[in-house]
mmCIF file of C-alpha atoms in Angstrom:
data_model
loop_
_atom_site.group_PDB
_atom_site.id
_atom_site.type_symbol
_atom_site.label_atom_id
_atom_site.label_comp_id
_atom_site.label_asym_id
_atom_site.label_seq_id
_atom_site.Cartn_x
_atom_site.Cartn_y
_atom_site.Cartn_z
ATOM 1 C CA UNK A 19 -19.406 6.503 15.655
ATOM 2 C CA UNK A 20 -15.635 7.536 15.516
ATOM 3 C CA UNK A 21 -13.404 6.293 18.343
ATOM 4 C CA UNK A 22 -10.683 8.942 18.989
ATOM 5 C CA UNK A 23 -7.645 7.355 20.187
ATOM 6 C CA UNK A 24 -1.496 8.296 23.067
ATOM 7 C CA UNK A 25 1.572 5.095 21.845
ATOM 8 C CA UNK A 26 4.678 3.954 18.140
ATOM 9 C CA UNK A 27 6.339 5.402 13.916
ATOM 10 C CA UNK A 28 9.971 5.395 14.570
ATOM 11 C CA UNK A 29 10.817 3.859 10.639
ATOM 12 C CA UNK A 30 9.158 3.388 7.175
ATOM 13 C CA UNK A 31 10.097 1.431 4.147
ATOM 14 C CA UNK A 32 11.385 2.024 0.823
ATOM 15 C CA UNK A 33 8.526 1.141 -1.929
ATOM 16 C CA UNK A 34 9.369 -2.786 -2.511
ATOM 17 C CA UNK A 35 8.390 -1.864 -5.940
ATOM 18 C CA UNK A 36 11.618 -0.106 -6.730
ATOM 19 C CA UNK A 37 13.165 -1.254 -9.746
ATOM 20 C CA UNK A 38 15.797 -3.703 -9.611
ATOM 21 C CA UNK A 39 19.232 -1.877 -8.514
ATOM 22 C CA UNK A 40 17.927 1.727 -8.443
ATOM 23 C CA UNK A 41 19.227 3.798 -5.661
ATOM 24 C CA UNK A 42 17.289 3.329 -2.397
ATOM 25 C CA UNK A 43 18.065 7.266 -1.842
ATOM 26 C CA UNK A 44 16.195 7.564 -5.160
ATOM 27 C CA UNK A 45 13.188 5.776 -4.420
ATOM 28 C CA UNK A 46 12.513 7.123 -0.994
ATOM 29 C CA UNK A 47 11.987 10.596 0.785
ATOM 30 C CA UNK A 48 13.061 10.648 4.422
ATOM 31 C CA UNK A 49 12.566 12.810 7.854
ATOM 32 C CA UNK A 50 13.321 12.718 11.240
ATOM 33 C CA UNK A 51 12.178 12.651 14.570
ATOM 34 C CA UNK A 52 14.227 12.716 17.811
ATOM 35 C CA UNK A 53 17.359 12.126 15.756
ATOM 36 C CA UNK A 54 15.875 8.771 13.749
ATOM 37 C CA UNK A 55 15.691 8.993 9.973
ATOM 38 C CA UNK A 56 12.249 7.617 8.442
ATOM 39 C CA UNK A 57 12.197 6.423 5.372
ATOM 40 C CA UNK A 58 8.947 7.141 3.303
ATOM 41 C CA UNK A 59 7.883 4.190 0.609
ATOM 42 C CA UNK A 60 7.196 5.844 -2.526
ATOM 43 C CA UNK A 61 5.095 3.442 -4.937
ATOM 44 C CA UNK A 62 1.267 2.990 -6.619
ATOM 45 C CA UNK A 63 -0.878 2.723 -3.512
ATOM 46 C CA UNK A 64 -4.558 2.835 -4.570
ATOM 47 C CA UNK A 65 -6.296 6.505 -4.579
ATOM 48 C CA UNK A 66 -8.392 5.965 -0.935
ATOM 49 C CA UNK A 67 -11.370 3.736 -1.397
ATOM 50 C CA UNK A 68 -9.918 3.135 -4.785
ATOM 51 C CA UNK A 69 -7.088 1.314 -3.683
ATOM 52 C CA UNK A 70 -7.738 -2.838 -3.385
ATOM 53 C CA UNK A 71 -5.986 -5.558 -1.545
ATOM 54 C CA UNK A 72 -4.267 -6.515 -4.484
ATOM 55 C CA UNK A 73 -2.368 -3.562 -4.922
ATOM 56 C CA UNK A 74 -1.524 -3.508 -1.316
ATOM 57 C CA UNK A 75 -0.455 -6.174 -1.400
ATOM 58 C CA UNK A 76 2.095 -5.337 -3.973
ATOM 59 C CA UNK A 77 3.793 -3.047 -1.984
ATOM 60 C CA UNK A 78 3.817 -1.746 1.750
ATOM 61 C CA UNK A 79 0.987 -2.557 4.103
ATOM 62 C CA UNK A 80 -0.258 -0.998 7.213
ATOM 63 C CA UNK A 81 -0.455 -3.703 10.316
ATOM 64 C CA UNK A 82 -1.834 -2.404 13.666
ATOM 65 C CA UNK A 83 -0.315 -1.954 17.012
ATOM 66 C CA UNK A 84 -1.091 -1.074 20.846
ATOM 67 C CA UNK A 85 2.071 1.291 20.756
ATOM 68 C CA UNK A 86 0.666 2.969 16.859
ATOM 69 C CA UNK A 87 1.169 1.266 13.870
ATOM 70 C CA UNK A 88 3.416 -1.116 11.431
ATOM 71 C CA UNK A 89 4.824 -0.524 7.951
ATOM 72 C CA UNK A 90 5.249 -4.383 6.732
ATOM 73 C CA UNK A 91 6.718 -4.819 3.535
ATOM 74 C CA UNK A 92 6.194 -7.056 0.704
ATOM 75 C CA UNK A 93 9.169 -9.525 2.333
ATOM 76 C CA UNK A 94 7.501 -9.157 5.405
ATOM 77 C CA UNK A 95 10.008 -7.177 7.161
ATOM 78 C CA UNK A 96 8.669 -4.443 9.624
ATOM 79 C CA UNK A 97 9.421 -0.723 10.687
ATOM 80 C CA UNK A 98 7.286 0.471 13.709
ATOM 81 C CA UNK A 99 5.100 3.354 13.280
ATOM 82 C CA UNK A 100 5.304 5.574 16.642
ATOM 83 C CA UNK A 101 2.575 7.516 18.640
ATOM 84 C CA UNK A 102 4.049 10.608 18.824
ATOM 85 C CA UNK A 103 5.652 11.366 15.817
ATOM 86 C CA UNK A 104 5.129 14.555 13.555
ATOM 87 C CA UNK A 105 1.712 14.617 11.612
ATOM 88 C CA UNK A 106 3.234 15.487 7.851
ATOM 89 C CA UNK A 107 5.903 12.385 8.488
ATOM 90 C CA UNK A 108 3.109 9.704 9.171
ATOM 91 C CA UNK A 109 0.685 11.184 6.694
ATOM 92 C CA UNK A 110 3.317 10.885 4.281
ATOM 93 C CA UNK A 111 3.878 7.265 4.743
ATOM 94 C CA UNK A 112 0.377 6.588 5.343
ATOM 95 C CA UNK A 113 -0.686 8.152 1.732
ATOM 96 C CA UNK A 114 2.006 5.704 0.239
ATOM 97 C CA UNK A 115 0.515 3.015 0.894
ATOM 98 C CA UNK A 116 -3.368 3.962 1.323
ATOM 99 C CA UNK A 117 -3.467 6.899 -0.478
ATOM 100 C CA UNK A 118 -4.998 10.598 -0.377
ATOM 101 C CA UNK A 119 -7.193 10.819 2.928
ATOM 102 C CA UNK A 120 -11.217 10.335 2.440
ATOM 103 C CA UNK A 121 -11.684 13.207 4.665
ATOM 104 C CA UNK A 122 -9.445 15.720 7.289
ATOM 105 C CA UNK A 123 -11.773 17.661 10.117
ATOM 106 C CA UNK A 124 -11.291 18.617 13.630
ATOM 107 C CA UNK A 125 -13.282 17.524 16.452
ATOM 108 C CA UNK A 126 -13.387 19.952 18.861
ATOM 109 C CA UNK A 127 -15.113 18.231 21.694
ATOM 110 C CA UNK A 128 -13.389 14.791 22.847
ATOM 111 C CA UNK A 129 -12.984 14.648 26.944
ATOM 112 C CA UNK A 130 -9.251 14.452 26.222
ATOM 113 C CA UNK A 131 -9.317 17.939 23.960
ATOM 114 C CA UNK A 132 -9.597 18.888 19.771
ATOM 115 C CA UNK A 133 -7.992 16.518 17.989
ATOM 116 C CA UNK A 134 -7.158 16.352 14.027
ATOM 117 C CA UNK A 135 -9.195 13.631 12.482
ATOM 118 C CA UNK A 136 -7.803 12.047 8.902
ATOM 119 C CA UNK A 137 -9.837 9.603 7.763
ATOM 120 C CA UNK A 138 -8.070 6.924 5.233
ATOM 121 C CA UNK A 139 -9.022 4.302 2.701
ATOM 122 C CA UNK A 140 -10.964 1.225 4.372
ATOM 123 C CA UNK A 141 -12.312 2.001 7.952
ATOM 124 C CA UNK A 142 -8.787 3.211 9.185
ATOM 125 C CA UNK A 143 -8.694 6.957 10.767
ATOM 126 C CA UNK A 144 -5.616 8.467 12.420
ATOM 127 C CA UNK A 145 -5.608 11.208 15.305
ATOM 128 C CA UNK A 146 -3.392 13.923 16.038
ATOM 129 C CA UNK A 147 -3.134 16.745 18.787
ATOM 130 C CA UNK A 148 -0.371 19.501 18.491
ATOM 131 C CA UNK A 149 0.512 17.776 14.780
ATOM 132 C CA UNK A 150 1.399 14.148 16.739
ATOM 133 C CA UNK A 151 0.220 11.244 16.205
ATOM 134 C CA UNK A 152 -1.511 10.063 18.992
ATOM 135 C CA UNK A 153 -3.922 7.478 18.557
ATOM 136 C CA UNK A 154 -6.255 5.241 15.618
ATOM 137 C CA UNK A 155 -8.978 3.743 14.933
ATOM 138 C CA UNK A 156 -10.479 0.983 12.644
ATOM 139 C CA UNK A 157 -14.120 -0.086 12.029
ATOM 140 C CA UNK A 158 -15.820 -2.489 9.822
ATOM 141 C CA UNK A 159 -15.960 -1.002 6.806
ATOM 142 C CA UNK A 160 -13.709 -3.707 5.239
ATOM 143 C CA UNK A 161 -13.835 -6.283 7.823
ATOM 144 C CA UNK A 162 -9.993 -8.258 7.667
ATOM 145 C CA UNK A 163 -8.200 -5.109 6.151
ATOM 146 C CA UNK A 164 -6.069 -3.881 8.720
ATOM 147 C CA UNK A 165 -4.873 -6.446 11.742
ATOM 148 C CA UNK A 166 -2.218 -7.073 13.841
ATOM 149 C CA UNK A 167 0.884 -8.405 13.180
ATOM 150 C CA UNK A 168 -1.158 -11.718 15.055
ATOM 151 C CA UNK A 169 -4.041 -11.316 12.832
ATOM 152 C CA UNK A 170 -6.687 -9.533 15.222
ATOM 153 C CA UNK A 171 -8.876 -7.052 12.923
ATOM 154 C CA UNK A 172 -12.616 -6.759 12.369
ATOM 155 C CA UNK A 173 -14.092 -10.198 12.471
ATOM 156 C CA UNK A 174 -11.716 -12.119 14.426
ATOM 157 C CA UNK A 175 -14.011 -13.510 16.874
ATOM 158 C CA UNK A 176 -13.019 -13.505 20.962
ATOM 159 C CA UNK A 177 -12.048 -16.850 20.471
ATOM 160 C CA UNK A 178 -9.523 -16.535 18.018
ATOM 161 C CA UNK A 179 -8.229 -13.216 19.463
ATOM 162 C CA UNK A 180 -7.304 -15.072 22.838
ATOM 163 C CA UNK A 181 -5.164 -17.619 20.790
ATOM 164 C CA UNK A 182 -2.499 -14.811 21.111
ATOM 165 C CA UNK A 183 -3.473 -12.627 23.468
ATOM 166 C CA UNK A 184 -5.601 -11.898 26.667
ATOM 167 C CA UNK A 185 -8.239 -9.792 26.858
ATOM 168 C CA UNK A 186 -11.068 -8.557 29.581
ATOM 169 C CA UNK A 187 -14.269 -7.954 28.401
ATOM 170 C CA UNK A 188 -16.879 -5.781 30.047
ATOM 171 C CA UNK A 189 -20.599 -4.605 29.527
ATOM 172 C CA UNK A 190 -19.997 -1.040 29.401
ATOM 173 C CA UNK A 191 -21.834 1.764 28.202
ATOM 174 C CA UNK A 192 -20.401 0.959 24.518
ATOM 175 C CA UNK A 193 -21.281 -2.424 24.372
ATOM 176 C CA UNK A 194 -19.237 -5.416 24.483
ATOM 177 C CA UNK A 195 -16.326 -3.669 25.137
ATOM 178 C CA UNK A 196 -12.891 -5.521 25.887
ATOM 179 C CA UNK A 197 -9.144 -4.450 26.411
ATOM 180 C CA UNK A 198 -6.048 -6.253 26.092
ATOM 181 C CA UNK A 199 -2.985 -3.658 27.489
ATOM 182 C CA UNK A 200 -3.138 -0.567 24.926
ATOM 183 C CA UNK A 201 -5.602 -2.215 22.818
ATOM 184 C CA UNK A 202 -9.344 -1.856 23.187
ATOM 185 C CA UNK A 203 -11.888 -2.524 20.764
ATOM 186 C CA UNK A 204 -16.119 -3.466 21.052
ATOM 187 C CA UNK A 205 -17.111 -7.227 20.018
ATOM 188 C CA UNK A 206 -20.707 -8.005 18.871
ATOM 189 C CA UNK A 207 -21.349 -10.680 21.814
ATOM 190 C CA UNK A 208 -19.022 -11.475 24.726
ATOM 191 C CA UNK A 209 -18.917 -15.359 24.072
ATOM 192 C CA UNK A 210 -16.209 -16.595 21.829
ATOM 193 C CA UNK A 211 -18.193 -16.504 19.045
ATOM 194 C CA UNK A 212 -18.509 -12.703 19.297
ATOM 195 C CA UNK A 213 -16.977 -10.736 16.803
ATOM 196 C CA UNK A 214 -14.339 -7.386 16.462
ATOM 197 C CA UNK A 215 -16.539 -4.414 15.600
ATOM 198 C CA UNK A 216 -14.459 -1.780 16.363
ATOM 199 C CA UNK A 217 -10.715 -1.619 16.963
ATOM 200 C CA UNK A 218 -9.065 1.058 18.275
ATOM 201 C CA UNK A 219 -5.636 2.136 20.079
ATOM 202 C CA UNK A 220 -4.291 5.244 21.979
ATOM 203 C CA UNK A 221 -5.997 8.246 23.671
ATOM 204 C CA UNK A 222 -9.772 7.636 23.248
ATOM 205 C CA UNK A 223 -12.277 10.089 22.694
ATOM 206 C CA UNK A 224 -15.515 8.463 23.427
ATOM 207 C CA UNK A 225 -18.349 9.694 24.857
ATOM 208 C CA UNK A 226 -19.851 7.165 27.260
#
């Protein structure tokens, strides 16, 4: 079951593939939103499912946030990734690194209202309402593929999650469900042994 998730893509990265002196202008497309310019990474991301660790590894990556998402290059450097910002812009830097989508549909019936589903290479899906992002989700289809900048993805356990951060864990409805500010997520058991299932950040649409 999808988790529909408002909150952060303000800047992108150029491809860190670009060759040696070439003209960042010429490796990168750019927009703007609310007077920032984007820049969109342009390089060999993997075709969806297709794409491997390896090759993400070569260039961009995606890193998760409470406030969106992360564009972390190979350096390590970082550009935030904000809730709110136009659909084509964040698809566009999304599908550099991860992509074509797996599949695009609308759900018509979350509590919050319709929102535009785009599901991506490895568990990660991205919402939108009134083309903005507003919220994503990640489950365990490739458990340790997208995390947080601290390292919390599928199969951290609660333990090692409240090494960096603290969370509240209840037995709701969903399961083992625990929050941590703008970050929510289900864990397999509530002891510290109990492991990230689902991840998710942003407006929710789940039916309880």
């Amino acid at each position: 079951m999808k988790r529909i998730a408002t909150a952060a893509l303000l800047g992108m990265l150029a491809a860190c593939s670009a060759p040696e002196g070439a003209n960042q202008a010429e490796q990168a497309q750019t927009a703007t939103f609310d007077g920032s310019t984007i820049i969109v990474p342009q390089g060999n991301a993997g075709e969806g499912a297709a794409g491997n660790q390896a090759e993400a590894a070569a260039g961009p990556a995606i890193s998760l946030s409470p406030d969106g998402l992360m564009l972390v290059s190979a350096s390590g450097s970082t550009s935030p990734v904000s809730f709110g910002v136009a659909q084509d812009d964040v698809m566009r830097a999304a599908q550099a690194v991860l992509g074509k989508p797996e599949n695009e549909s609308l759900n018509p019936d979350c509590p919050s209202g319709p929102l535009d589903v785009v599901d991506l290479a490895d568990g990660l899906t991205l919402f939108f309402e009134g083309a903005r992002f507003v919220g994503w989700d990640v489950d365990d289809t490739k458990p340790g593929r997208f995390t947080t900048m601290s390292g919390i993805g599928i199969g951290t356990t609660r333990a090692e999650m409240e090494r960096s951060i603290a969370i509240e864990v209840e037995n709701s409805s969903l399961g083992h469900e625990f929050r941590s500010g703008a970050l929510s997520g289900l864990l397999s058991a509530p002891g510290s042994t109990g492991r990230v299932m689902q991840l998710w950040a942003g407006t929710a649409c789940i039916f309880r």
